Short mmCIF file of C-alpha atoms in Angstrom, two decimals:
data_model
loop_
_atom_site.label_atom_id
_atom_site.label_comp_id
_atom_site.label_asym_id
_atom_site.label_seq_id
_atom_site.Cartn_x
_atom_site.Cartn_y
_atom_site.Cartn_z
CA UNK A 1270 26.14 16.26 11.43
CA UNK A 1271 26.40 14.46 14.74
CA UNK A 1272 27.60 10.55 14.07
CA UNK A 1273 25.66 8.56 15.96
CA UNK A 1274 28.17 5.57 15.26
CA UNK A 1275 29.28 4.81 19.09
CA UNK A 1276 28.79 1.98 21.13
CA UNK A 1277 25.65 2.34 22.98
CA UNK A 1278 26.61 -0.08 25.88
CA UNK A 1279 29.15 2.22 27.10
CA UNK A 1280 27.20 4.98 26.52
CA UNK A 1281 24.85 3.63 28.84
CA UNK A 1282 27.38 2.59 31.83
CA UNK A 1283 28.94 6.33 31.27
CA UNK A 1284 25.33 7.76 31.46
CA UNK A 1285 24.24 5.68 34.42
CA UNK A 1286 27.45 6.50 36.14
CA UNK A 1287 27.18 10.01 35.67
CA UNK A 1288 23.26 9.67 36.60
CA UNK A 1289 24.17 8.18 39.81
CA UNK A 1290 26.59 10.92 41.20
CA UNK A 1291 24.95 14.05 40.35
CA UNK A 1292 21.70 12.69 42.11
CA UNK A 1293 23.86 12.34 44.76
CA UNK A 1294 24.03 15.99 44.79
CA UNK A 1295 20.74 16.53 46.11
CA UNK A 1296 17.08 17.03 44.48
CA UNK A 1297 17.12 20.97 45.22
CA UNK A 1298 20.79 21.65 44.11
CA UNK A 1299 22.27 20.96 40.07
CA UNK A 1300 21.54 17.39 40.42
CA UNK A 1301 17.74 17.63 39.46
CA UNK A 1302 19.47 20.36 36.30
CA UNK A 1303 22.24 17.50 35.63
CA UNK A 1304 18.98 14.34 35.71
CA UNK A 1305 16.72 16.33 33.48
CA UNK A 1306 19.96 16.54 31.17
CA UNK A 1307 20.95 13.48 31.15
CA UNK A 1308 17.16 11.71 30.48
CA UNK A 1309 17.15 14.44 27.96
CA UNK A 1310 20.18 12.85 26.24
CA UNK A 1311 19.39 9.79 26.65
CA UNK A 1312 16.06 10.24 24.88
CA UNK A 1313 16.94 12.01 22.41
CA UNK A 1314 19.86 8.92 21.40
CA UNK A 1315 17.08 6.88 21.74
CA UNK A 1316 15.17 8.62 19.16
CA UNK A 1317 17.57 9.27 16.24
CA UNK A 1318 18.38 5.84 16.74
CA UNK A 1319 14.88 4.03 17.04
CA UNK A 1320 12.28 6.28 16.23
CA UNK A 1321 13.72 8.68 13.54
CA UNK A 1322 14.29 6.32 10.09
CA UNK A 1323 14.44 6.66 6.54
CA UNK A 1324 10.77 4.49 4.92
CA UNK A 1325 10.91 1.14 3.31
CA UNK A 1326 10.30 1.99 -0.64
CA UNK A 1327 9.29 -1.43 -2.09
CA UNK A 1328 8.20 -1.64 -5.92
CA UNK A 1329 7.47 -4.35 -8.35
CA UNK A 1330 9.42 -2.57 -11.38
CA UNK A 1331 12.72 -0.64 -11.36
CA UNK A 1332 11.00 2.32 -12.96
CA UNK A 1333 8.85 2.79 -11.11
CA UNK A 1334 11.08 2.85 -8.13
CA UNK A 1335 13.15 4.61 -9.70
CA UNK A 1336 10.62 7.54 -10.77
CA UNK A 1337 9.74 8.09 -7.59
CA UNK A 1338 13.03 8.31 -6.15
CA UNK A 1339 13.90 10.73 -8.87
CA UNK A 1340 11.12 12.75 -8.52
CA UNK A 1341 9.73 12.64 -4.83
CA UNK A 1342 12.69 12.91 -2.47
CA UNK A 1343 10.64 12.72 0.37
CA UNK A 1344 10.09 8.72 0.10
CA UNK A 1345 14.52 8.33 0.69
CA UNK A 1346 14.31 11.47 3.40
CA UNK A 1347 14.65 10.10 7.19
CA UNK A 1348 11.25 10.54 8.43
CA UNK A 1349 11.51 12.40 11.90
CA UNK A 1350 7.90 12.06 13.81
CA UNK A 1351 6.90 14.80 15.97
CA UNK A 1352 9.59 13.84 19.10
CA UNK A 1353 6.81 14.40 21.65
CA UNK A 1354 4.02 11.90 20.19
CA UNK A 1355 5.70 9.07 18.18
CA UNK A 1356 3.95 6.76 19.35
CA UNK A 1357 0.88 5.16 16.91
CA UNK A 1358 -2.22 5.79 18.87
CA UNK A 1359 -1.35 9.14 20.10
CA UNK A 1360 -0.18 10.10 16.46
CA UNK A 1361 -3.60 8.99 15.33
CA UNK A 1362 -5.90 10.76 18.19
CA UNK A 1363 -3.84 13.87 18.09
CA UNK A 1364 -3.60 14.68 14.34
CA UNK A 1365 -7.39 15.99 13.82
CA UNK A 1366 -6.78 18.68 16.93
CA UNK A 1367 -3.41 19.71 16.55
CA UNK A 1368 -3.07 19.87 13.14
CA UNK A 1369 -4.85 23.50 11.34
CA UNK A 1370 -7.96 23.32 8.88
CA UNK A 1371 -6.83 25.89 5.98
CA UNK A 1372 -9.72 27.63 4.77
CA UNK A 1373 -11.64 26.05 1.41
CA UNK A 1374 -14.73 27.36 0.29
CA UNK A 1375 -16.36 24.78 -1.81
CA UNK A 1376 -18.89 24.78 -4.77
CA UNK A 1377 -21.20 22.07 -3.60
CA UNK A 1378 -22.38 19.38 -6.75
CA UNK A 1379 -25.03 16.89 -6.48
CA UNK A 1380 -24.95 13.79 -9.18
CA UNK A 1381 -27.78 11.74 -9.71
CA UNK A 1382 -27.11 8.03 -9.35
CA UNK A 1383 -28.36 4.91 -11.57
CA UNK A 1384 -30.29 3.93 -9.13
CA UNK A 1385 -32.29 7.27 -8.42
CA UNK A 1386 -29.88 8.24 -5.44
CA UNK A 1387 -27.82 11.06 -4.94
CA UNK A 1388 -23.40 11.86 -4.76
CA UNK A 1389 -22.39 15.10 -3.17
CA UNK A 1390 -19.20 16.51 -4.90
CA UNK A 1391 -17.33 18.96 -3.41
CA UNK A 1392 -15.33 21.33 -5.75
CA UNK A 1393 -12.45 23.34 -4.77
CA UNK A 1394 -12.03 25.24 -8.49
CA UNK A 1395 -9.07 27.06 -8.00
CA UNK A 1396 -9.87 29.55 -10.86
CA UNK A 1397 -6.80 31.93 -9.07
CA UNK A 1398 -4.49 29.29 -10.88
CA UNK A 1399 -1.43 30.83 -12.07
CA UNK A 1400 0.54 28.12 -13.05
CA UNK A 1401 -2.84 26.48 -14.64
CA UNK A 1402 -5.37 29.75 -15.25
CA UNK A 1403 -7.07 27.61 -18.39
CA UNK A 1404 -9.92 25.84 -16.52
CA UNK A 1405 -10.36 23.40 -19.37
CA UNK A 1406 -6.73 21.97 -19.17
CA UNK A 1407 -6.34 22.86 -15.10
CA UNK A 1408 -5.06 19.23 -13.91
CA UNK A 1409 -8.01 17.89 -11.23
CA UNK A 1410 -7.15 15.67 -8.36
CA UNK A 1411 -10.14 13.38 -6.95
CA UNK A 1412 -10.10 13.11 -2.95
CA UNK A 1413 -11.85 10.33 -0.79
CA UNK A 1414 -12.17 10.71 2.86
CA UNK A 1415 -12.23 8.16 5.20
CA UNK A 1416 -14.96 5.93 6.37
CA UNK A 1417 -17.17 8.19 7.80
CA UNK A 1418 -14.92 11.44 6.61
CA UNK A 1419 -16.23 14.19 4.45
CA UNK A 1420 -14.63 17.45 2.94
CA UNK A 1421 -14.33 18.94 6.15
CA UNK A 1422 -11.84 16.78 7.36
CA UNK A 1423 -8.11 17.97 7.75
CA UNK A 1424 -5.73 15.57 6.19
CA UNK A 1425 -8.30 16.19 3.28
CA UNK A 1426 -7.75 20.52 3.83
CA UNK A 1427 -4.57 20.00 3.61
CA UNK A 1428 -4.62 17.90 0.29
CA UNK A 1429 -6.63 20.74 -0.76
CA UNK A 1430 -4.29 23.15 0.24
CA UNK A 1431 -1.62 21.30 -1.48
CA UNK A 1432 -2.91 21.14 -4.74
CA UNK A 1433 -4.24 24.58 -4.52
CA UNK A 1434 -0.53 25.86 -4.44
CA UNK A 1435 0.49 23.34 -7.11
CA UNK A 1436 -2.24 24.97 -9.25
CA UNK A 1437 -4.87 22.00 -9.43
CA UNK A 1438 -8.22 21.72 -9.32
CA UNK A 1439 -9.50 19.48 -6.60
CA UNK A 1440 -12.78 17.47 -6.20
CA UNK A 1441 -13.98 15.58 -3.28
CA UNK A 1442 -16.49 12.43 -3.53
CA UNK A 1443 -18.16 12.16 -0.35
CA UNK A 1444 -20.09 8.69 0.48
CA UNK A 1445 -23.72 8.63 0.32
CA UNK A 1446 -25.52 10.58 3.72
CA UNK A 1447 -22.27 11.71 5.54
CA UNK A 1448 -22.03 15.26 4.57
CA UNK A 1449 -25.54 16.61 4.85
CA UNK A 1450 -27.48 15.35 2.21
CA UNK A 1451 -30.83 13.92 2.19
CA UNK A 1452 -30.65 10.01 1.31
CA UNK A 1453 -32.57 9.67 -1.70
CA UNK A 1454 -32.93 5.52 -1.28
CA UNK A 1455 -31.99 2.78 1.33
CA UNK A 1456 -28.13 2.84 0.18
CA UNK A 1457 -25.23 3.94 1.69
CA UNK A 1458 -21.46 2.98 1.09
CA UNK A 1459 -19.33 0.43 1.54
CA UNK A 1460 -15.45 -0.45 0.69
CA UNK A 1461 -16.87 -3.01 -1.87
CA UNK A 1462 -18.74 -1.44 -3.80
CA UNK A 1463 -17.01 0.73 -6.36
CA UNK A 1464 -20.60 2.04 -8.35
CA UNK A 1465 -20.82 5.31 -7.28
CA UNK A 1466 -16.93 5.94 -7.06
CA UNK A 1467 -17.09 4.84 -11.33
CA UNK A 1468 -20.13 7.17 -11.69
CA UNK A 1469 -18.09 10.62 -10.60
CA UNK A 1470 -14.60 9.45 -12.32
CA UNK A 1471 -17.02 9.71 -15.28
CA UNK A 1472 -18.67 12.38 -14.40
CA UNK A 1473 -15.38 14.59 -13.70
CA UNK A 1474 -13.71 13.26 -17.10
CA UNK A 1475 -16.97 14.59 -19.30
CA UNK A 1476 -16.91 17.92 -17.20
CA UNK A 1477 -13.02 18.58 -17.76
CA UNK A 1478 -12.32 16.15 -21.06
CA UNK A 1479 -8.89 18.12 -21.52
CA UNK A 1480 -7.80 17.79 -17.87
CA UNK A 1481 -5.75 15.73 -16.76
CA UNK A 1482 -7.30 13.33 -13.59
CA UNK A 1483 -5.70 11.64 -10.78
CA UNK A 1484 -6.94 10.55 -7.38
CA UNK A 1485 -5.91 10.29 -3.82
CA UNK A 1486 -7.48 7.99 -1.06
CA UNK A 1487 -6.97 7.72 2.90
CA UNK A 1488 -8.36 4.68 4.99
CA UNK A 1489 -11.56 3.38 3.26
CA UNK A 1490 -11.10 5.88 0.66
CA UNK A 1491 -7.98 4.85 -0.17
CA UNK A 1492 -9.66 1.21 -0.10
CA UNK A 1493 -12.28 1.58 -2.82
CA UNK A 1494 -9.78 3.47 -5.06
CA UNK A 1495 -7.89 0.66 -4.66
CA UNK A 1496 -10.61 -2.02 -5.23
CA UNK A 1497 -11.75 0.43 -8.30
CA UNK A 1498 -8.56 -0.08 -10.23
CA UNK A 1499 -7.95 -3.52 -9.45
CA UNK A 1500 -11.33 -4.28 -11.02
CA UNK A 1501 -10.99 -1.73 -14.17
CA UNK A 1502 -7.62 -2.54 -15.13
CA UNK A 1503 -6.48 -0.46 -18.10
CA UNK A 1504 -10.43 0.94 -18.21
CA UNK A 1505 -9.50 3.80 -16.32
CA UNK A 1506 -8.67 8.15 -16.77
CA UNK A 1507 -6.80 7.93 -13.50
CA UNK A 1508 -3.26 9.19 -14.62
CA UNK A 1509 -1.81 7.41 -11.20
CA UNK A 1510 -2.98 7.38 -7.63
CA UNK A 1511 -1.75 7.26 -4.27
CA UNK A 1512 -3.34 5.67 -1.35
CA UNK A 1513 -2.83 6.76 2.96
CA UNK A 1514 -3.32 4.10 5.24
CA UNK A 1515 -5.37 1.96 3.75
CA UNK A 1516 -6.43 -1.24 5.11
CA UNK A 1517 -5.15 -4.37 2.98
CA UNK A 1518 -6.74 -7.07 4.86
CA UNK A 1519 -10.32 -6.47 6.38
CA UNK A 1520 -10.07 -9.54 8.68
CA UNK A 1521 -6.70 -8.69 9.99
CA UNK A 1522 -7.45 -4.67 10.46
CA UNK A 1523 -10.91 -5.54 12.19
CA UNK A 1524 -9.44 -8.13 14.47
CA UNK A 1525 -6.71 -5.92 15.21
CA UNK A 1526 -9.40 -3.29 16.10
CA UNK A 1527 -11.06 -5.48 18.12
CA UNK A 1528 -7.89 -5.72 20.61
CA UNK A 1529 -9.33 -4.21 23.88
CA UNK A 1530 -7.38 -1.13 23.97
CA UNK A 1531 -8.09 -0.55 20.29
CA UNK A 1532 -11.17 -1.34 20.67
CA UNK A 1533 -11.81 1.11 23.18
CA UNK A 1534 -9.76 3.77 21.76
CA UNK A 1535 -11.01 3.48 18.34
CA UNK A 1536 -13.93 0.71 17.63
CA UNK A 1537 -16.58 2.10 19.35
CA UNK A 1538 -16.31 5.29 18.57
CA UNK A 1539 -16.13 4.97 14.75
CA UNK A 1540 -19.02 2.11 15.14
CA UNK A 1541 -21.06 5.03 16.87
CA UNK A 1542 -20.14 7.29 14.21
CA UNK A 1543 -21.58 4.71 11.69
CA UNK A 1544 -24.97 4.30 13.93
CA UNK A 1545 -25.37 8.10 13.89
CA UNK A 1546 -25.20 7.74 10.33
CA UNK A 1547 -28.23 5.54 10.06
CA UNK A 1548 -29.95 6.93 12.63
CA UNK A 1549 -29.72 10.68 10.54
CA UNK A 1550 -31.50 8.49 7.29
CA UNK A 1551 -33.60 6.37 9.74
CA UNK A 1552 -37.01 7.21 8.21
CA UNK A 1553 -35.35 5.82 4.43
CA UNK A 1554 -33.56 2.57 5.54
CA UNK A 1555 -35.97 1.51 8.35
CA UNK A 1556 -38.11 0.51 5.51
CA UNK A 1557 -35.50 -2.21 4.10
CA UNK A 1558 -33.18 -3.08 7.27
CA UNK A 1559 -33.54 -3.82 11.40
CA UNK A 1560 -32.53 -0.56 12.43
CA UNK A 1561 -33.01 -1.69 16.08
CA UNK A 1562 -30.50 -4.23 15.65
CA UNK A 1563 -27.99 -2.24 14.38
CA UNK A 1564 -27.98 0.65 16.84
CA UNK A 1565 -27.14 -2.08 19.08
CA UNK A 1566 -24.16 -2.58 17.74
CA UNK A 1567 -20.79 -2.55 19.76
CA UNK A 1568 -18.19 -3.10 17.02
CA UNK A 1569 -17.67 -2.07 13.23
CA UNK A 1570 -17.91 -5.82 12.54
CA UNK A 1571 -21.10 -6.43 14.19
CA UNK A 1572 -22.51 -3.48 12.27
CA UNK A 1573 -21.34 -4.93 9.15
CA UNK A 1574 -22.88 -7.71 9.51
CA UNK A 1575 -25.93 -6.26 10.70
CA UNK A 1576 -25.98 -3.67 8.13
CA UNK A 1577 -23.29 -3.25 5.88
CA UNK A 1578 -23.17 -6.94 4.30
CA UNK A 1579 -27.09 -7.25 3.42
CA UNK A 1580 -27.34 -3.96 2.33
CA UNK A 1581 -24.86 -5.06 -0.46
CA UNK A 1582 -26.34 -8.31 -1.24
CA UNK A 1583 -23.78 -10.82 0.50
CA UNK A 1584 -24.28 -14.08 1.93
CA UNK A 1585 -22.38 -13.46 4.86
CA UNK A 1586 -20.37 -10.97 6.36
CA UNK A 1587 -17.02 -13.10 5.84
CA UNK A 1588 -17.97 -12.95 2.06
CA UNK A 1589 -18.26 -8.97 2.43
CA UNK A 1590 -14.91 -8.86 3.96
CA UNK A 1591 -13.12 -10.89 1.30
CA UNK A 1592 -14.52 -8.52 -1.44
CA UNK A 1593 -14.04 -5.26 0.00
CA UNK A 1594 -9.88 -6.59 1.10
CA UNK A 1595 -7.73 -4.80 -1.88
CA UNK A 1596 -4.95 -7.33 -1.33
CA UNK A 1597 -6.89 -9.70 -3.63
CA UNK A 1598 -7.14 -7.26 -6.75
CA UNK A 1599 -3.63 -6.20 -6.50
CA UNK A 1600 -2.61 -8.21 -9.25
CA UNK A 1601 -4.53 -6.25 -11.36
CA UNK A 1602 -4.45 -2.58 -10.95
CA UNK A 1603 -2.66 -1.19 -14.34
CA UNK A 1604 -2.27 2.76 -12.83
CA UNK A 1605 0.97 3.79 -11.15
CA UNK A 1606 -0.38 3.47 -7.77
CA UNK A 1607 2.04 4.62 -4.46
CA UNK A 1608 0.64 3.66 -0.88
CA UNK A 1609 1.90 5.37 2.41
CA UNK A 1610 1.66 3.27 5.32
CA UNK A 1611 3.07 3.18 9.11
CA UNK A 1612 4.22 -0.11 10.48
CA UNK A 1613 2.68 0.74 13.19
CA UNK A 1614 -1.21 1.84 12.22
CA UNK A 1615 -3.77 -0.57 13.90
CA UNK A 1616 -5.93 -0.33 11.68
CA UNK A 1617 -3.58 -1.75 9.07
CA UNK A 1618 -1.34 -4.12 10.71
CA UNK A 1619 2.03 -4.59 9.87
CA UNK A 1620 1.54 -8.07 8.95
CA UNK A 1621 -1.57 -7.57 6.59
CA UNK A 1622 0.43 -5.45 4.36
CA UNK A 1623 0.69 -6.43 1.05
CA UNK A 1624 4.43 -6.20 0.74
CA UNK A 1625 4.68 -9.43 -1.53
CA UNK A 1626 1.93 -8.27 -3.52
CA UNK A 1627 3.17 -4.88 -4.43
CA UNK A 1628 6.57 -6.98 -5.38
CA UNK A 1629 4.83 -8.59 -8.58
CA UNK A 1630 3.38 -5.46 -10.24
CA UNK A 1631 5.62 -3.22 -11.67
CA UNK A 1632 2.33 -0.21 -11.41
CA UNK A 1633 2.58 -0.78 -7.47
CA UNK A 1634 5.26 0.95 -5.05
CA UNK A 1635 4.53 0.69 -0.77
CA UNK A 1636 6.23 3.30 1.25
CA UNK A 1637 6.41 1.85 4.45
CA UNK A 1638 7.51 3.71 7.89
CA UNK A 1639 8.03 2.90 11.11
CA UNK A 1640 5.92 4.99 12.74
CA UNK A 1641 2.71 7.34 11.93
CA UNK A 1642 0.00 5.71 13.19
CA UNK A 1643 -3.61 6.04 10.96
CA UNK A 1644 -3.37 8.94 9.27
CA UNK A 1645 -1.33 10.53 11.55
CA UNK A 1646 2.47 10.96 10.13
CA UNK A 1647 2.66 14.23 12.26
CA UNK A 1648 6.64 15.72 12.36
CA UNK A 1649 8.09 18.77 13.57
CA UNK A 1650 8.13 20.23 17.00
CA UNK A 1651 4.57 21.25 16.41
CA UNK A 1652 3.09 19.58 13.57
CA UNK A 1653 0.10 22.45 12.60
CA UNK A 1654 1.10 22.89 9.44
CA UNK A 1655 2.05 20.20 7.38
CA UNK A 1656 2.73 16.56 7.93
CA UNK A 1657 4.92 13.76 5.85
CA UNK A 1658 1.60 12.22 4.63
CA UNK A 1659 1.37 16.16 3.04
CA UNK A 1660 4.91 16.04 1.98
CA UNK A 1661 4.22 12.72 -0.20
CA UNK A 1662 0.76 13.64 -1.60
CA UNK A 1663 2.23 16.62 -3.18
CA UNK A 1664 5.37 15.50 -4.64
CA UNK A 1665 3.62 12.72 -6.21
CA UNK A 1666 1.10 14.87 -7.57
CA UNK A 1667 3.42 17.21 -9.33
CA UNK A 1668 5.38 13.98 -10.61
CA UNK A 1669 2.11 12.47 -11.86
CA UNK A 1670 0.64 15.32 -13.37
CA UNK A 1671 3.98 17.20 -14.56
CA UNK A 1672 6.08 14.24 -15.35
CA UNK A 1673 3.39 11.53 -15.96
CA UNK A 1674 5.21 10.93 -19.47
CA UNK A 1675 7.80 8.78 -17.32
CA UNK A 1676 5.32 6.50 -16.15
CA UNK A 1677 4.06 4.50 -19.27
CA UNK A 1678 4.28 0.96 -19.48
CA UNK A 1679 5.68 0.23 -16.10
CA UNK A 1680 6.31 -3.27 -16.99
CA UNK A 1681 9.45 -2.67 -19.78
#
């Protein structure tokens, strides 16, 4: 190993010295060779000593922190993002086209809800098991997709693919209308609301009573998990749970959104994506809301409060905003719960992260790094494969489900 413990002032005046005489040289003779080299050092300093860092691991108990440690290595490993895309936005727009979708064949599972509507579950069985060939005790992991994600999506492939090699089963809740099914009544989704979400952790614990259940969430899946435990406590099956990039704050990740870069790079499009989604179900909800006025729409928080808000019964939009944020139910979640987030996602800021918070539960940990973008983590020279968000999902998983033991009564 390389120390990197030098003073970078001198290193500087040497490299601008030598900079400055091999130009000198010529552009079409060794001094365009001897520039490329020397920006080439120069970055590459840069990035094992700004870019390239070991995560913040912040807990509210010792044993927790110290489980994880123990058990998941990666969260004390030096995270190294890809060196050619570091930066947040282009971690987050490159991850769903560079990154590969392993093949999943799913068994398709539609639950009736209370209120006559319809869930689509997506199974991934795994009945080629070795490690767990007894379907009844097979350990099942519970995915949620982002807000308008479905099964389909990669970072949830590649959850798939990680629990297929740990031997798990895995099922995946998608929201109500995004992945192809007919809307049965003028309801949808929202972070909020945690109905439906209750309704298949049920229905997965009386399907598999002898398997052991825990659950994984990214963005606004990773949201409504979180709002789910803080408002069930103890009244849960969830073994533990572990949360990507979710947003803490509503008000701080939707003004942050609303920044006009972000807001071009990101707002629209996903508020589109949510029009689309009402305009697929139009002939259902155009009985009960001004479907008009929400196509016309130009930001996710217009559309909530054109859509989202009354649909759920609140007075305003502010009010829908306060109950979907997870920072308030914090306090209460009583499952080990681990959340990955980048310091520099947009759609989470850095200062809407609930690092205070996680401090005064001992069932809470935050990994924190410096850079990954939403949902993007992407490392290695070409980051197809697997990504650090991967790395974390499935060492927690095994530690949950293998060494769950360790994790009762956080707070001794």
């Amino acid at each position: 190993m390389i120390s990197l413990d030098f003073n970078f002032n001198v290193l500087t005046r040497d490299l601008s010295l030598y900079l400055e005489n091999q130009v000198k040289v010529g552009l079409f003779g060794s001094g365009v060779l001897s520039l490329v080299l020397g920006f080439s050092a120069a970055y590459a300093y840069y990035y094992l000593i700004s870019v390239a860092k070991k995560p913040q691991l912040i807990s509210g108990g010792k044993k927790f922190y110290q489980f994880l440690r123990d058990q998941c290595p990666v969260v004390s490993e030096t995270y190294y993002p890809t060196f050619w895309c570091w930066e947040s936005r282009i971690q987050t727009l490159l991850r769903p086209f560079v990154t590969a979708k392993p093949g999943v064949s799913y068994r398709n599972e539609l639950i009736r809800a209370a209120d006559g509507g319809q869930i689509s579950l997506d199974w991934f069985d795994n009945d080629d098991s070795a490690s767990h060939p007894n379907s009844a005790t097979r350990p099942t992991v519970l995915l949620l997709p982002g807000l308008t994600g479905t099964s389909r999506e990669s970072y949830i492939l590649h959850m798939v693919q990680q629990s297929r090699e740990l031997g798990y089963r895995c099922a995946v809740f998608n929201n109500r209308g995004v992945s192809g099914e007919t809307l049965l009544t003028p309801r949808t989704y929202c972070a909020a609301n945690t109905e439906d979400l209750e309704a298949v952790i049920e229905h997965i614990q009386r399907t598999n009573e002898d398997a052991p259940l825990m659950a994984a969430g990214v963005s606004m899946g990773g949201m409504m998990l979180a709002n789910y435990l803080g408002k069930k406590g103890r009244e849960t099956c969830l073994k533990g749970v572990v949360v990507f990039s979710a947003g803490w704050d509503v008000f701080a990740c939707t003004a942050s959104l609303e920044k006009p870069l972000d807001r071009f790079l990101f707002n629209s499009y996903l508020t589109s994506c949510l029009q689309a989604g009402v305009d697929r179900h139009k002939s259902v909800l155009e009985k009960s809301y001004d479907i008009d006025h929400v196509m016309k729409a130009k930001t996710i928080r217009e559309f909530d409060e054109r859509f989202t808000s009354i649909m759920f019964g609140y007075p305003t939009n502010d009010d829908y905003y306060h109950d979907a944020s997870p920072i308030h139910k914090l306090k209460s979640v009583q499952v080990p719960m681990l959340c990955l987030n980048a310091a520099d996602d947009v759609f989470s800021p850095c200062h809407a992260i609930p690092v205070e918070a996680v401090k005064q539960n001992p069932n809470l940990a935050l990994l924190i790094t410096c850079h990954g973008g939403h949902i993007g983590f992407l490392e290695g020279l070409w980051p197809r494969r697997s990504t650090y968000m991967d790395r974390v999902f499935k060492q927690f998983a095994k530690a949950v489900i293998e060494q769950g033991g360790d994790l009762n009564d956080l707070s001794s």
